PDB file of C-alpha atoms in Angstrom:
ATOM      1  CA  MET C   1     -56.582  -4.046  55.701  1.00 42.00           C
ATOM      2  CA  ALA C   2     -60.570  -4.053  55.567  1.00 42.00           C
ATOM      3  CA  THR C   3     -61.063  -0.540  52.896  1.00 43.00           C
ATOM      4  CA  ARG C   4     -58.494  -2.332  50.166  1.00 44.00           C
ATOM      5  CA  ALA C   5     -60.223  -6.280  50.674  1.00 43.00           C
ATOM      6  CA  THR C   6     -63.501  -3.721  49.715  1.00 42.00           C
ATOM      7  CA  ALA C   7     -62.245  -2.632  46.832  1.00 44.00           C
ATOM      8  CA  LEU C   8     -61.092  -5.840  46.197  1.00 40.00           C
ATOM      9  CA  ARG C   9     -64.112  -8.352  46.459  1.00 47.00           C
ATOM     10  CA  LEU C  10     -65.939  -4.409  44.341  1.00 42.00           C
ATOM     11  CA  ALA C  11     -63.507  -4.825  41.245  1.00 44.00           C
ATOM     12  CA  ALA C  12     -63.377  -8.391  40.675  1.00 43.00           C
ATOM     13  CA  VAL C  13     -67.310  -8.345  41.193  1.00 40.00           C
ATOM     14  CA  LEU C  14     -66.882  -5.117  38.982  1.00 41.00           C
ATOM     15  CA  ILE C  15     -65.449  -7.690  36.135  1.00 41.00           C
ATOM     16  CA  THR C  16     -67.814 -10.639  36.506  1.00 39.00           C
ATOM     17  CA  CYS C  17     -69.884  -8.733  35.872  1.00 39.00           C
ATOM     18  CA  VAL C  18     -68.117  -6.952  32.483  1.00 37.00           C
ATOM     19  CA  LEU C  19     -67.437 -11.015  31.100  1.00 38.00           C
ATOM     20  CA  THR C  20     -70.812 -12.316  31.784  1.00 37.00           C
ATOM     21  CA  ALA C  21     -72.612  -9.104  30.220  1.00 37.00           C
ATOM     22  CA  SER C  22     -69.713  -9.879  27.508  1.00 36.00           C
ATOM     23  CA  CYS C  23     -70.655 -13.238  26.977  1.00 36.00           C
ATOM     24  CA  GLY C  24     -74.148 -12.394  26.318  1.00 33.00           C
ATOM     25  CA  LEU C  25     -73.495  -9.966  24.205  1.00 33.00           C
ATOM     26  CA  PHE C  26     -71.069 -12.250  22.484  1.00 30.00           C
ATOM     27  CA  GLY C  27     -74.217 -14.738  22.449  1.00 31.00           C
ATOM     28  CA  SER C  28     -76.391 -13.375  21.768  1.00 30.00           C
ATOM     29  CA  SER C  29     -74.580 -11.815  18.082  1.00 30.00           C
ATOM     30  CA  SER C  30     -73.583 -15.277  17.747  1.00 30.00           C
ATOM     31  CA  SER C  31     -77.086 -16.055  17.478  1.00 34.00           C
ATOM     32  CA  GLY C  32     -77.678 -13.140  15.411  1.00 43.00           C
ATOM     33  CA  GLY C  33     -75.411 -14.106  12.397  1.00 48.00           C
ATOM     34  CA  ASP C  34     -76.633 -18.160  12.947  1.00 52.00           C
ATOM     35  CA  ALA C  35     -79.755 -17.707  13.874  1.00 59.00           C
ATOM     36  CA  ASP C  36     -80.991 -20.698  16.014  1.00 85.00           C
ATOM     37  CA  VAL C  37     -82.939 -22.063  12.515  1.00 92.00           C
ATOM     38  CA  GLU C  38     -83.906 -25.486  11.675  1.00 96.00           C
ATOM     39  CA  ARG C  39     -82.208 -24.720   8.362  1.00 95.00           C
ATOM     40  CA  ASN C  40     -79.932 -22.095   6.950  1.00 95.00           C
ATOM     41  CA  VAL C  41     -80.780 -22.098   2.984  1.00 97.00           C
ATOM     42  CA  ILE C  42     -84.041 -21.786   1.677  1.00 98.00           C
ATOM     43  CA  ARG C  43     -85.387 -21.600  -1.675  1.00 98.00           C
ATOM     44  CA  ILE C  44     -88.089 -18.575  -2.549  1.00 98.00           C
ATOM     45  CA  GLY C  45     -89.910 -19.379  -5.872  1.00 98.00           C
ATOM     46  CA  VAL C  46     -90.815 -15.482  -7.642  1.00 98.00           C
ATOM     47  CA  LEU C  47     -92.335 -13.594 -10.855  1.00 95.00           C
ATOM     48  CA  PRO C  48     -90.899 -10.924 -12.495  1.00 94.00           C
ATOM     49  CA  VAL C  49     -93.478  -8.418 -10.848  1.00 95.00           C
ATOM     50  CA  VAL C  50     -93.970  -5.142  -8.367  1.00 96.00           C
ATOM     51  CA  ASP C  51     -94.902  -7.661  -5.961  1.00 97.00           C
ATOM     52  CA  VAL C  52     -91.275  -9.138  -4.674  1.00 98.00           C
ATOM     53  CA  ALA C  53     -89.575  -6.066  -4.388  1.00 97.00           C
ATOM     54  CA  PRO C  54     -88.515  -6.186  -1.446  1.00 98.00           C
ATOM     55  CA  LEU C  55     -87.362  -9.584  -1.334  1.00 98.00           C
ATOM     56  CA  ARG C  56     -84.710  -8.283  -4.002  1.00 97.00           C
ATOM     57  CA  ILE C  57     -84.264  -5.038  -1.850  1.00 97.00           C
ATOM     58  CA  ALA C  58     -83.678  -7.754   1.275  1.00 97.00           C
ATOM     59  CA  LEU C  59     -80.904  -9.524  -0.497  1.00 97.00           C
ATOM     60  CA  THR C  60     -78.851  -6.183  -1.907  1.00 96.00           C
ATOM     61  CA  GLU C  61     -78.975  -5.334   1.931  1.00 96.00           C
ATOM     62  CA  LYS C  62     -78.106  -8.138   2.975  1.00 97.00           C
ATOM     63  CA  LEU C  63     -80.989  -8.394   5.658  1.00 98.00           C
ATOM     64  CA  PHE C  64     -81.385 -11.953   5.227  1.00 98.00           C
ATOM     65  CA  GLU C  65     -77.482 -12.600   5.983  1.00 97.00           C
ATOM     66  CA  LYS C  66     -77.697 -10.922   8.931  1.00 96.00           C
ATOM     67  CA  ALA C  67     -79.862 -12.911  10.388  1.00 97.00           C
ATOM     68  CA  GLY C  68     -78.403 -16.114   9.472  1.00 95.00           C
ATOM     69  CA  LEU C  69     -80.512 -16.778   6.052  1.00 97.00           C
ATOM     70  CA  GLN C  70     -79.110 -17.692   2.753  1.00 97.00           C
ATOM     71  CA  VAL C  71     -82.042 -16.870   0.346  1.00 98.00           C
ATOM     72  CA  ASN C  72     -81.862 -18.385  -2.869  1.00 98.00           C
ATOM     73  CA  LEU C  73     -85.048 -16.506  -5.447  1.00 98.00           C
ATOM     74  CA  VAL C  74     -85.713 -18.797  -8.260  1.00 98.00           C
ATOM     75  CA  PRO C  75     -88.190 -17.160 -11.523  1.00 97.00           C
ATOM     76  CA  GLN C  76     -90.829 -19.234 -12.466  1.00 95.00           C
ATOM     77  CA  PRO C  77     -93.073 -19.416 -15.513  1.00 92.00           C
ATOM     78  CA  THR C  78     -95.979 -20.274 -13.836  1.00 92.00           C
ATOM     79  CA  GLU C  79     -97.784 -19.037 -10.165  1.00 93.00           C
ATOM     80  CA  ALA C  80     -99.396 -22.675 -10.458  1.00 93.00           C
ATOM     81  CA  GLU C  81     -96.027 -24.561 -11.353  1.00 95.00           C
ATOM     82  CA  ALA C  82     -94.099 -22.801  -8.326  1.00 97.00           C
ATOM     83  CA  ILE C  83     -96.954 -23.408  -5.643  1.00 98.00           C
ATOM     84  CA  LYS C  84     -96.291 -27.622  -7.174  1.00 97.00           C
ATOM     85  CA  GLN C  85     -91.921 -27.330  -6.561  1.00 98.00           C
ATOM     86  CA  LEU C  86     -92.925 -26.756  -3.444  1.00 98.00           C
ATOM     87  CA  ASP C  87     -91.266 -29.857  -0.697  1.00 97.00           C
ATOM     88  CA  THR C  88     -89.138 -30.218  -4.152  1.00 97.00           C
ATOM     89  CA  THR C  89     -87.096 -27.810  -6.199  1.00 98.00           C
ATOM     90  CA  LEU C  90     -89.104 -24.697  -3.781  1.00 98.00           C
ATOM     91  CA  ASP C  91     -89.354 -24.258   0.344  1.00 98.00           C
ATOM     92  CA  LEU C  92     -91.841 -20.614  -0.406  1.00 98.00           C
ATOM     93  CA  THR C  93     -93.281 -19.155  -3.872  1.00 98.00           C
ATOM     94  CA  TRP C  94     -94.890 -15.891  -3.765  1.00 98.00           C
ATOM     95  CA  ALA C  95     -98.016 -16.847  -5.233  1.00 98.00           C
ATOM     96  CA  THR C  96    -101.488 -14.814  -5.746  1.00 97.00           C
ATOM     97  CA  HIS C  97    -103.808 -15.151  -2.672  1.00 97.00           C
ATOM     98  CA  VAL C  98    -106.754 -16.437  -5.862  1.00 97.00           C
ATOM     99  CA  SER C  99    -103.738 -19.198  -7.016  1.00 96.00           C
ATOM    100  CA  LEU C 100    -103.542 -20.324  -3.016  1.00 98.00           C
ATOM    101  CA  PHE C 101    -106.606 -20.594  -1.717  1.00 97.00           C
ATOM    102  CA  ARG C 102    -108.069 -22.197  -4.799  1.00 96.00           C
ATOM    103  CA  ALA C 103    -105.275 -24.635  -4.047  1.00 96.00           C
ATOM    104  CA  VAL C 104    -106.024 -25.162  -0.662  1.00 97.00           C
ATOM    105  CA  ALA C 105    -109.103 -25.799  -2.315  1.00 95.00           C
ATOM    106  CA  GLU C 106    -107.846 -28.091  -4.175  1.00 94.00           C
ATOM    107  CA  GLY C 107    -106.171 -29.650  -1.438  1.00 95.00           C
ATOM    108  CA  THR C 108    -102.536 -28.819  -1.249  1.00 97.00           C
ATOM    109  CA  GLU C 109    -102.257 -28.317   2.064  1.00 98.00           C
ATOM    110  CA  LEU C 110     -99.781 -24.280   2.680  1.00 98.00           C
ATOM    111  CA  GLN C 111     -99.227 -22.367   5.586  1.00 98.00           C
ATOM    112  CA  LEU C 112     -99.212 -19.097   5.044  1.00 98.00           C
ATOM    113  CA  GLN C 113     -95.278 -16.538   6.083  1.00 98.00           C
ATOM    114  CA  GLY C 114     -96.484 -13.168   4.631  1.00 98.00           C
ATOM    115  CA  GLU C 115     -98.555 -11.177   2.764  1.00 98.00           C
ATOM    116  CA  ALA C 116     -96.057 -10.086  -0.412  1.00 98.00           C
ATOM    117  CA  TYR C 117     -98.597  -6.948  -2.055  1.00 98.00           C
ATOM    118  CA  GLN C 118    -101.541  -4.740  -1.860  1.00 97.00           C
ATOM    119  CA  ALA C 119    -103.683  -3.550  -5.140  1.00 96.00           C
ATOM    120  CA  GLY C 120    -103.264   0.039  -5.324  1.00 95.00           C
ATOM    121  CA  PRO C 121    -104.086   2.581  -8.224  1.00 94.00           C
ATOM    122  CA  ASN C 122    -103.223   1.540 -11.750  1.00 93.00           C
ATOM    123  CA  SER C 123    -100.855  -1.474  -9.969  1.00 95.00           C
ATOM    124  CA  MET C 124    -103.739  -3.629 -12.039  1.00 97.00           C
ATOM    125  CA  ALA C 125    -106.379  -2.749 -14.713  1.00 97.00           C
ATOM    126  CA  LEU C 126    -107.366  -3.605 -17.779  1.00 98.00           C
ATOM    127  CA  VAL C 127    -105.779  -2.311 -20.775  1.00 98.00           C
ATOM    128  CA  ALA C 128    -106.154  -1.756 -24.523  1.00 98.00           C
ATOM    129  CA  ASP C 129    -104.693  -1.160 -27.479  1.00 98.00           C
ATOM    130  CA  ALA C 130    -103.600   3.122 -28.568  1.00 96.00           C
ATOM    131  CA  LYS C 131    -106.439   2.758 -31.277  1.00 95.00           C
ATOM    132  CA  SER C 132    -108.913   0.686 -29.602  1.00 96.00           C
ATOM    133  CA  ASP C 133    -112.561   2.244 -29.073  1.00 95.00           C
ATOM    134  CA  TYR C 134    -112.457   0.669 -25.949  1.00 97.00           C
ATOM    135  CA  ASP C 135    -111.988   3.049 -23.859  1.00 94.00           C
ATOM    136  CA  ASP C 136    -114.583   3.006 -20.844  1.00 95.00           C
ATOM    137  CA  PRO C 137    -114.953  -0.487 -18.960  1.00 95.00           C
ATOM    138  CA  GLY C 138    -119.323  -0.548 -20.095  1.00 95.00           C
ATOM    139  CA  LYS C 139    -119.016   0.478 -23.470  1.00 95.00           C
ATOM    140  CA  LYS C 140    -118.680  -3.830 -25.068  1.00 96.00           C
ATOM    141  CA  SER C 141    -121.387  -5.686 -23.910  1.00 96.00           C
ATOM    142  CA  ALA C 142    -119.283  -8.613 -24.254  1.00 97.00           C
ATOM    143  CA  PRO C 143    -115.645  -7.923 -24.097  1.00 98.00           C
ATOM    144  CA  THR C 144    -112.421 -10.680 -24.620  1.00 98.00           C
ATOM    145  CA  ILE C 145    -110.583  -9.987 -22.010  1.00 98.00           C
ATOM    146  CA  ALA C 146    -106.397 -11.778 -22.269  1.00 98.00           C
ATOM    147  CA  VAL C 147    -106.126 -12.798 -18.303  1.00 97.00           C
ATOM    148  CA  ASN C 148    -102.588 -15.213 -17.177  1.00 93.00           C
ATOM    149  CA  SER C 149    -105.229 -17.938 -15.928  1.00 91.00           C
ATOM    150  CA  GLU C 150    -108.865 -17.906 -16.025  1.00 91.00           C
ATOM    151  CA  THR C 151    -108.792 -18.703 -12.490  1.00 88.00           C
ATOM    152  CA  ASP C 152    -106.555 -15.763 -11.248  1.00 93.00           C
ATOM    153  CA  ILE C 153    -107.110 -12.884  -9.836  1.00 95.00           C
ATOM    154  CA  GLY C 154    -107.229 -10.829 -13.182  1.00 95.00           C
ATOM    155  CA  ALA C 155    -110.740 -13.046 -14.345  1.00 96.00           C
ATOM    156  CA  LEU C 156    -111.779 -12.038 -10.278  1.00 95.00           C
ATOM    157  CA  THR C 157    -111.462  -8.820  -9.849  1.00 96.00           C
ATOM    158  CA  THR C 158    -112.778  -7.845 -14.109  1.00 96.00           C
ATOM    159  CA  ARG C 159    -116.049  -9.195 -13.041  1.00 94.00           C
ATOM    160  CA  ALA C 160    -115.969  -7.293 -10.094  1.00 93.00           C
ATOM    161  CA  VAL C 161    -115.499  -4.535 -11.890  1.00 94.00           C
ATOM    162  CA  LEU C 162    -116.976  -4.953 -14.993  1.00 96.00           C
ATOM    163  CA  ASP C 163    -120.149  -6.210 -13.065  1.00 94.00           C
ATOM    164  CA  THR C 164    -120.082  -2.636 -11.528  1.00 93.00           C
ATOM    165  CA  ALA C 165    -120.406  -1.117 -15.036  1.00 95.00           C
ATOM    166  CA  ALA C 166    -123.584  -3.075 -15.289  1.00 96.00           C
ATOM    167  CA  VAL C 167    -121.833  -6.030 -18.152  1.00 96.00           C
ATOM    168  CA  GLU C 168    -122.716  -9.346 -17.654  1.00 95.00           C
ATOM    169  CA  LYS C 169    -120.330 -11.718 -15.977  1.00 92.00           C
ATOM    170  CA  GLN C 170    -121.790 -14.836 -18.639  1.00 94.00           C
ATOM    171  CA  LYS C 171    -120.988 -12.461 -21.097  1.00 97.00           C
ATOM    172  CA  ILE C 172    -116.993 -12.116 -20.628  1.00 97.00           C
ATOM    173  CA  LYS C 173    -114.377 -13.668 -22.773  1.00 97.00           C
ATOM    174  CA  PHE C 174    -111.197 -14.865 -21.419  1.00 98.00           C
ATOM    175  CA  LYS C 175    -108.370 -15.517 -23.042  1.00 98.00           C
ATOM    176  CA  PRO C 176    -105.917 -17.171 -20.732  1.00 96.00           C
ATOM    177  CA  MET C 177    -102.469 -16.397 -21.641  1.00 95.00           C
ATOM    178  CA  ALA C 178     -98.874 -14.984 -20.407  1.00 92.00           C
ATOM    179  CA  PHE C 179     -97.954 -11.753 -18.952  1.00 94.00           C
ATOM    180  CA  ALA C 180     -95.706 -11.368 -22.253  1.00 92.00           C
ATOM    181  CA  ASP C 181     -97.561 -12.581 -24.829  1.00 96.00           C
ATOM    182  CA  MET C 182    -100.012  -9.808 -24.690  1.00 98.00           C
ATOM    183  CA  GLU C 183     -99.312  -6.621 -26.116  1.00 97.00           C
ATOM    184  CA  ALA C 184     -98.934  -8.726 -29.010  1.00 98.00           C
ATOM    185  CA  ALA C 185    -102.501 -10.105 -29.218  1.00 98.00           C
ATOM    186  CA  LEU C 186    -104.221  -6.368 -28.416  1.00 98.00           C
ATOM    187  CA  THR C 187    -102.117  -4.642 -30.985  1.00 97.00           C
ATOM    188  CA  ALA C 188    -103.093  -7.869 -33.121  1.00 97.00           C
ATOM    189  CA  GLY C 189    -106.767  -7.444 -32.134  1.00 97.00           C
ATOM    190  CA  GLN C 190    -107.141 -10.790 -30.507  1.00 98.00           C
ATOM    191  CA  VAL C 191    -108.513  -9.675 -27.542  1.00 98.00           C
ATOM    192  CA  ASP C 192    -110.643  -6.154 -26.837  1.00 98.00           C
ATOM    193  CA  ALA C 193    -108.540  -5.334 -23.850  1.00 98.00           C
ATOM    194  CA  ALA C 194    -105.632  -7.090 -21.237  1.00 98.00           C
ATOM    195  CA  PHE C 195    -106.097  -8.033 -17.779  1.00 98.00           C
ATOM    196  CA  MET C 196    -102.218  -6.791 -16.524  1.00 97.00           C
ATOM    197  CA  ILE C 197    -100.185  -5.544 -13.110  1.00 95.00           C
ATOM    198  CA  GLU C 198     -97.359  -4.333 -12.832  1.00 95.00           C
ATOM    199  CA  PRO C 199     -94.396  -3.933 -14.585  1.00 95.00           C
ATOM    200  CA  PHE C 200     -97.024  -5.053 -17.500  1.00 96.00           C
ATOM    201  CA  ILE C 201     -99.306  -2.223 -17.636  1.00 97.00           C
ATOM    202  CA  THR C 202     -96.378   0.217 -17.832  1.00 97.00           C
ATOM    203  CA  LYS C 203     -94.407  -2.203 -20.550  1.00 96.00           C
ATOM    204  CA  ALA C 204     -97.449  -1.825 -22.877  1.00 97.00           C
ATOM    205  CA  GLN C 205     -97.909   1.911 -22.544  1.00 97.00           C
ATOM    206  CA  ARG C 206     -94.482   2.725 -23.177  1.00 96.00           C
ATOM    207  CA  LYS C 207     -93.968   0.140 -25.745  1.00 96.00           C
ATOM    208  CA  ILE C 208     -97.339   0.048 -27.941  1.00 97.00           C
ATOM    209  CA  GLY C 209     -99.271   3.186 -26.373  1.00 97.00           C
ATOM    210  CA  ALA C 210    -101.837   1.132 -24.345  1.00 98.00           C
ATOM    211  CA  LYS C 211    -104.485   2.837 -22.593  1.00 97.00           C
ATOM    212  CA  ILE C 212    -105.992   1.864 -19.746  1.00 97.00           C
ATOM    213  CA  VAL C 213    -109.784   1.136 -19.968  1.00 97.00           C
ATOM    214  CA  THR C 214    -110.127   0.725 -16.208  1.00 97.00           C
ATOM    215  CA  ASP C 215    -108.204   0.668 -13.114  1.00 97.00           C
ATOM    216  CA  THR C 216    -109.172  -3.081 -11.299  1.00 96.00           C
ATOM    217  CA  ALA C 217    -108.848  -2.186  -8.003  1.00 94.00           C
ATOM    218  CA  ARG C 218    -111.868  -0.023  -7.236  1.00 91.00           C
ATOM    219  CA  GLY C 219    -114.720  -0.457  -5.689  1.00 89.00           C
ATOM    220  CA  PRO C 220    -114.991  -3.977  -4.274  1.00 89.00           C
ATOM    221  CA  THR C 221    -111.692  -4.678  -5.341  1.00 94.00           C
ATOM    222  CA  LEU C 222    -109.867  -0.927  -4.468  1.00 94.00           C
ATOM    223  CA  ASP C 223    -106.756  -1.952  -1.805  1.00 95.00           C
ATOM    224  CA  PHE C 224    -107.759  -5.850  -2.925  1.00 96.00           C
ATOM    225  CA  PRO C 225    -104.915  -7.582  -1.311  1.00 97.00           C
ATOM    226  CA  MET C 226    -102.761  -9.374  -4.185  1.00 97.00           C
ATOM    227  CA  SER C 227    -100.497 -11.674  -2.875  1.00 98.00           C
ATOM    228  CA  GLY C 228     -98.311 -13.773  -0.824  1.00 98.00           C
ATOM    229  CA  TYR C 229     -95.841 -15.766  -0.241  1.00 98.00           C
ATOM    230  CA  ALA C 230     -96.711 -19.285   1.582  1.00 98.00           C
ATOM    231  CA  SER C 231     -95.063 -22.364   2.323  1.00 98.00           C
ATOM    232  CA  SER C 232     -95.977 -26.380   2.914  1.00 98.00           C
ATOM    233  CA  LYS C 233     -97.790 -26.658   5.613  1.00 98.00           C
ATOM    234  CA  LYS C 234     -95.377 -29.532   6.462  1.00 98.00           C
ATOM    235  CA  PHE C 235     -92.297 -27.395   5.957  1.00 98.00           C
ATOM    236  CA  ALA C 236     -93.803 -24.948   8.252  1.00 98.00           C
ATOM    237  CA  GLU C 237     -94.454 -27.756  10.903  1.00 97.00           C
ATOM    238  CA  ALA C 238     -90.646 -28.576  11.227  1.00 98.00           C
ATOM    239  CA  ASN C 239     -89.372 -25.278  10.384  1.00 98.00           C
ATOM    240  CA  PRO C 240     -91.310 -22.893  12.557  1.00 97.00           C
ATOM    241  CA  LYS C 241     -87.913 -20.741  13.854  1.00 97.00           C
ATOM    242  CA  THR C 242     -86.423 -20.810   9.982  1.00 97.00           C
ATOM    243  CA  LEU C 243     -89.771 -19.570   8.924  1.00 97.00           C
ATOM    244  CA  LYS C 244     -90.377 -17.206  12.010  1.00 96.00           C
ATOM    245  CA  VAL C 245     -86.651 -15.533  10.889  1.00 97.00           C
ATOM    246  CA  PHE C 246     -87.715 -15.183   7.475  1.00 98.00           C
ATOM    247  CA  ARG C 247     -91.137 -13.326   8.146  1.00 97.00           C
ATOM    248  CA  ASP C 248     -88.676 -10.978  10.144  1.00 97.00           C
ATOM    249  CA  VAL C 249     -86.670 -10.355   7.959  1.00 98.00           C
ATOM    250  CA  LEU C 250     -89.705  -9.436   5.112  1.00 98.00           C
ATOM    251  CA  ARG C 251     -91.375  -6.961   7.085  1.00 98.00           C
ATOM    252  CA  GLU C 252     -87.928  -5.097   7.552  1.00 98.00           C
ATOM    253  CA  ALA C 253     -88.358  -5.057   3.841  1.00 98.00           C
ATOM    254  CA  GLN C 254     -91.739  -4.519   3.509  1.00 98.00           C
ATOM    255  CA  GLN C 255     -91.203  -1.813   5.808  1.00 98.00           C
ATOM    256  CA  ARG C 256     -88.142  -0.182   3.982  1.00 97.00           C
ATOM    257  CA  ALA C 257     -90.245  -0.843  -0.249  1.00 97.00           C
ATOM    258  CA  GLN C 258     -92.735   0.590   0.923  1.00 96.00           C
ATOM    259  CA  ALA C 259     -90.869   4.116   2.889  1.00 96.00           C
ATOM    260  CA  ASN C 260     -88.410   4.096  -0.317  1.00 96.00           C
ATOM    261  CA  LYS C 261     -90.785   3.787  -3.286  1.00 94.00           C
ATOM    262  CA  LEU C 262     -87.958   4.790  -5.315  1.00 95.00           C
ATOM    263  CA  ALA C 263     -86.553   2.095  -4.957  1.00 95.00           C
ATOM    264  CA  VAL C 264     -88.910  -0.263  -5.418  1.00 97.00           C
ATOM    265  CA  GLN C 265     -89.001   1.142  -9.003  1.00 95.00           C
ATOM    266  CA  ASP C 266     -84.822   1.099  -9.177  1.00 94.00           C
ATOM    267  CA  SER C 267     -84.699  -1.983  -8.264  1.00 95.00           C
ATOM    268  CA  LEU C 268     -87.219  -3.730 -10.827  1.00 96.00           C
ATOM    269  CA  THR C 269     -84.119  -3.651 -13.813  1.00 95.00           C
ATOM    270  CA  SER C 270     -82.335  -6.117 -12.293  1.00 94.00           C
ATOM    271  CA  TYR C 271     -85.220  -8.441 -12.996  1.00 95.00           C
ATOM    272  CA  ALA C 272     -87.974  -6.841 -14.422  1.00 93.00           C
ATOM    273  CA  ASP C 273     -86.429  -6.468 -17.574  1.00 91.00           C
ATOM    274  CA  VAL C 274     -87.989  -2.974 -18.021  1.00 93.00           C
ATOM    275  CA  ASP C 275     -84.533   0.267 -18.005  1.00 95.00           C
ATOM    276  CA  ALA C 276     -84.428   3.434 -15.671  1.00 95.00           C
ATOM    277  CA  PRO C 277     -87.420   5.180 -17.890  1.00 95.00           C
ATOM    278  CA  THR C 278     -90.477   2.909 -18.062  1.00 95.00           C
ATOM    279  CA  ALA C 279     -89.058   1.170 -13.906  1.00 96.00           C
ATOM    280  CA  ALA C 280     -89.347   4.818 -13.055  1.00 96.00           C
ATOM    281  CA  LEU C 281     -92.699   5.360 -14.347  1.00 96.00           C
ATOM    282  CA  VAL C 282     -94.091   1.893 -12.412  1.00 96.00           C
ATOM    283  CA  SER C 283     -97.619   2.450 -10.355  1.00 95.00           C
ATOM    284  CA  VAL C 284     -96.334   0.553  -7.268  1.00 96.00           C
ATOM    285  CA  GLY C 285     -98.676  -0.346  -4.157  1.00 96.00           C
ATOM    286  CA  THR C 286     -99.060  -0.983  -0.656  1.00 97.00           C
ATOM    287  CA  PHE C 287     -96.595  -4.157   1.259  1.00 98.00           C
ATOM    288  CA  PRO C 288     -97.804  -4.827   4.212  1.00 97.00           C
ATOM    289  CA  LEU C 289     -96.725  -5.341   7.154  1.00 96.00           C
ATOM    290  CA  SER C 290     -97.980  -8.295   8.388  1.00 94.00           C
ATOM    291  CA  LEU C 291    -100.696 -11.027   8.089  1.00 96.00           C
ATOM    292  CA  ASN C 292    -104.491 -10.093   8.417  1.00 95.00           C
ATOM    293  CA  PRO C 293    -106.873 -12.216   8.201  1.00 96.00           C
ATOM    294  CA  ILE C 294    -109.475  -9.896   8.270  1.00 95.00           C
ATOM    295  CA  ARG C 295    -108.133  -8.279   5.231  1.00 96.00           C
ATOM    296  CA  LEU C 296    -107.683 -12.100   2.890  1.00 97.00           C
ATOM    297  CA  GLN C 297    -109.972 -13.171   3.815  1.00 97.00           C
ATOM    298  CA  ARG C 298    -111.793 -10.786   1.729  1.00 96.00           C
ATOM    299  CA  VAL C 299    -109.586 -12.365  -0.857  1.00 97.00           C
ATOM    300  CA  ALA C 300    -111.261 -15.831  -0.616  1.00 96.00           C
ATOM    301  CA  ASP C 301    -114.976 -14.543   0.019  1.00 95.00           C
ATOM    302  CA  MET C 302    -114.810 -12.529  -3.132  1.00 94.00           C
ATOM    303  CA  MET C 303    -113.947 -15.956  -4.923  1.00 94.00           C
ATOM    304  CA  ASP C 304    -117.064 -17.674  -2.760  1.00 93.00           C
ATOM    305  CA  THR C 305    -118.960 -15.690  -4.560  1.00 90.00           C
ATOM    306  CA  GLU C 306    -117.632 -15.805  -7.779  1.00 88.00           C
ATOM    307  CA  ASP C 307    -118.183 -19.601  -7.458  1.00 86.00           C
ATOM    308  CA  VAL C 308    -114.148 -19.646  -8.182  1.00 88.00           C
ATOM    309  CA  LEU C 309    -114.079 -21.046  -4.895  1.00 89.00           C
ATOM    310  CA  SER C 310    -117.012 -24.610  -4.187  1.00 84.00           C
ATOM    311  CA  GLY C 311    -117.636 -23.358  -0.118  1.00 88.00           C
ATOM    312  CA  ARG C 312    -116.365 -20.613   1.757  1.00 91.00           C
ATOM    313  CA  LEU C 313    -112.356 -20.626   3.162  1.00 96.00           C
ATOM    314  CA  ASP C 314    -111.143 -19.961   6.916  1.00 97.00           C
ATOM    315  CA  VAL C 315    -108.305 -18.072   6.070  1.00 97.00           C
ATOM    316  CA  GLN C 316    -107.730 -17.306   9.586  1.00 96.00           C
ATOM    317  CA  GLN C 317    -107.065 -21.745   9.311  1.00 96.00           C
ATOM    318  CA  LEU C 318    -103.994 -21.595   6.735  1.00 98.00           C
ATOM    319  CA  LEU C 319    -102.177 -19.106   9.287  1.00 97.00           C
ATOM    320  CA  PRO C 320     -99.172 -19.597  10.926  1.00 96.00           C
ATOM    321  CA  PRO C 321     -99.752 -20.721  15.297  1.00 91.00           C
ATOM    322  CA  GLY C 322    -100.479 -17.779  16.748  1.00 79.00           C
ATOM    323  CA  THR C 323    -101.054 -15.391  14.246  1.00 76.00           C
ATOM    324  CA  THR C 324    -104.671 -13.357  14.796  1.00 63.00           C
ATOM    325  CA  ASN C 325    -103.873  -9.539  12.908  1.00 57.00           C
TER     326      ASN C 325
END
């Protein structure tokens, strides 16, 4: 009888353990699907550039959905416009670090939520028309360069690279225009070269036979941190759990993109107005896996040196609490 009673007690304990474990497992699954977050839907501003390919991959592979978030990507005309839309039509946005840091310097309170892209060979470059004799960065002492903005990454890195070629910065003439308009400006001879990023570089090479005058990710701008994601500080303080989930999924998506650059190139055909042959030729840089204040400080310090900022910006203050590397 004692043996039978002991066996019954053991069985009861085992059943309890199984039920408890099951409850724990079901609870974990539920929290993974419904995510303990402040909101389940976030709107992210994007432009048709290689930098945002991991977000497209994350949507295709349902990474956000599995984490309990619905992410809506909202195309934007410019980075400046996207930053202005934070807390109205957007919750986060992609932009170059230069645009984000300049906005902060002008009084916009932002918090960085992830690094998007870091330059690789020919992922940003000065491009000239096929018939142009501009084939060396030091060949023209006063070149006219098309840029998407006189205060963005194009002008910043162009000045740095041409300076190493002994071109005086004050003699460079910048002509702002949209990336999509640069091919026409080159063929019409309105500019000597255009600062482009991918996939616009490869599109121009295939369409008008454009040639690269110089890679602008060299020397002082080698492996330059190009872009990232940010929210307003107000949104970040109200939604820390939501943004933590976003950063976790972004990291996984960046890992997948870094491990499979063919997937990055393939994704371009769905949002960047490029065909498969063009996408296959696009140069792909690096997709960072974390917010690195040391790496990002490099951008802010160059902006300070080039007088894009009125003083030194401490990037650490823009990161989520607890972020140190």
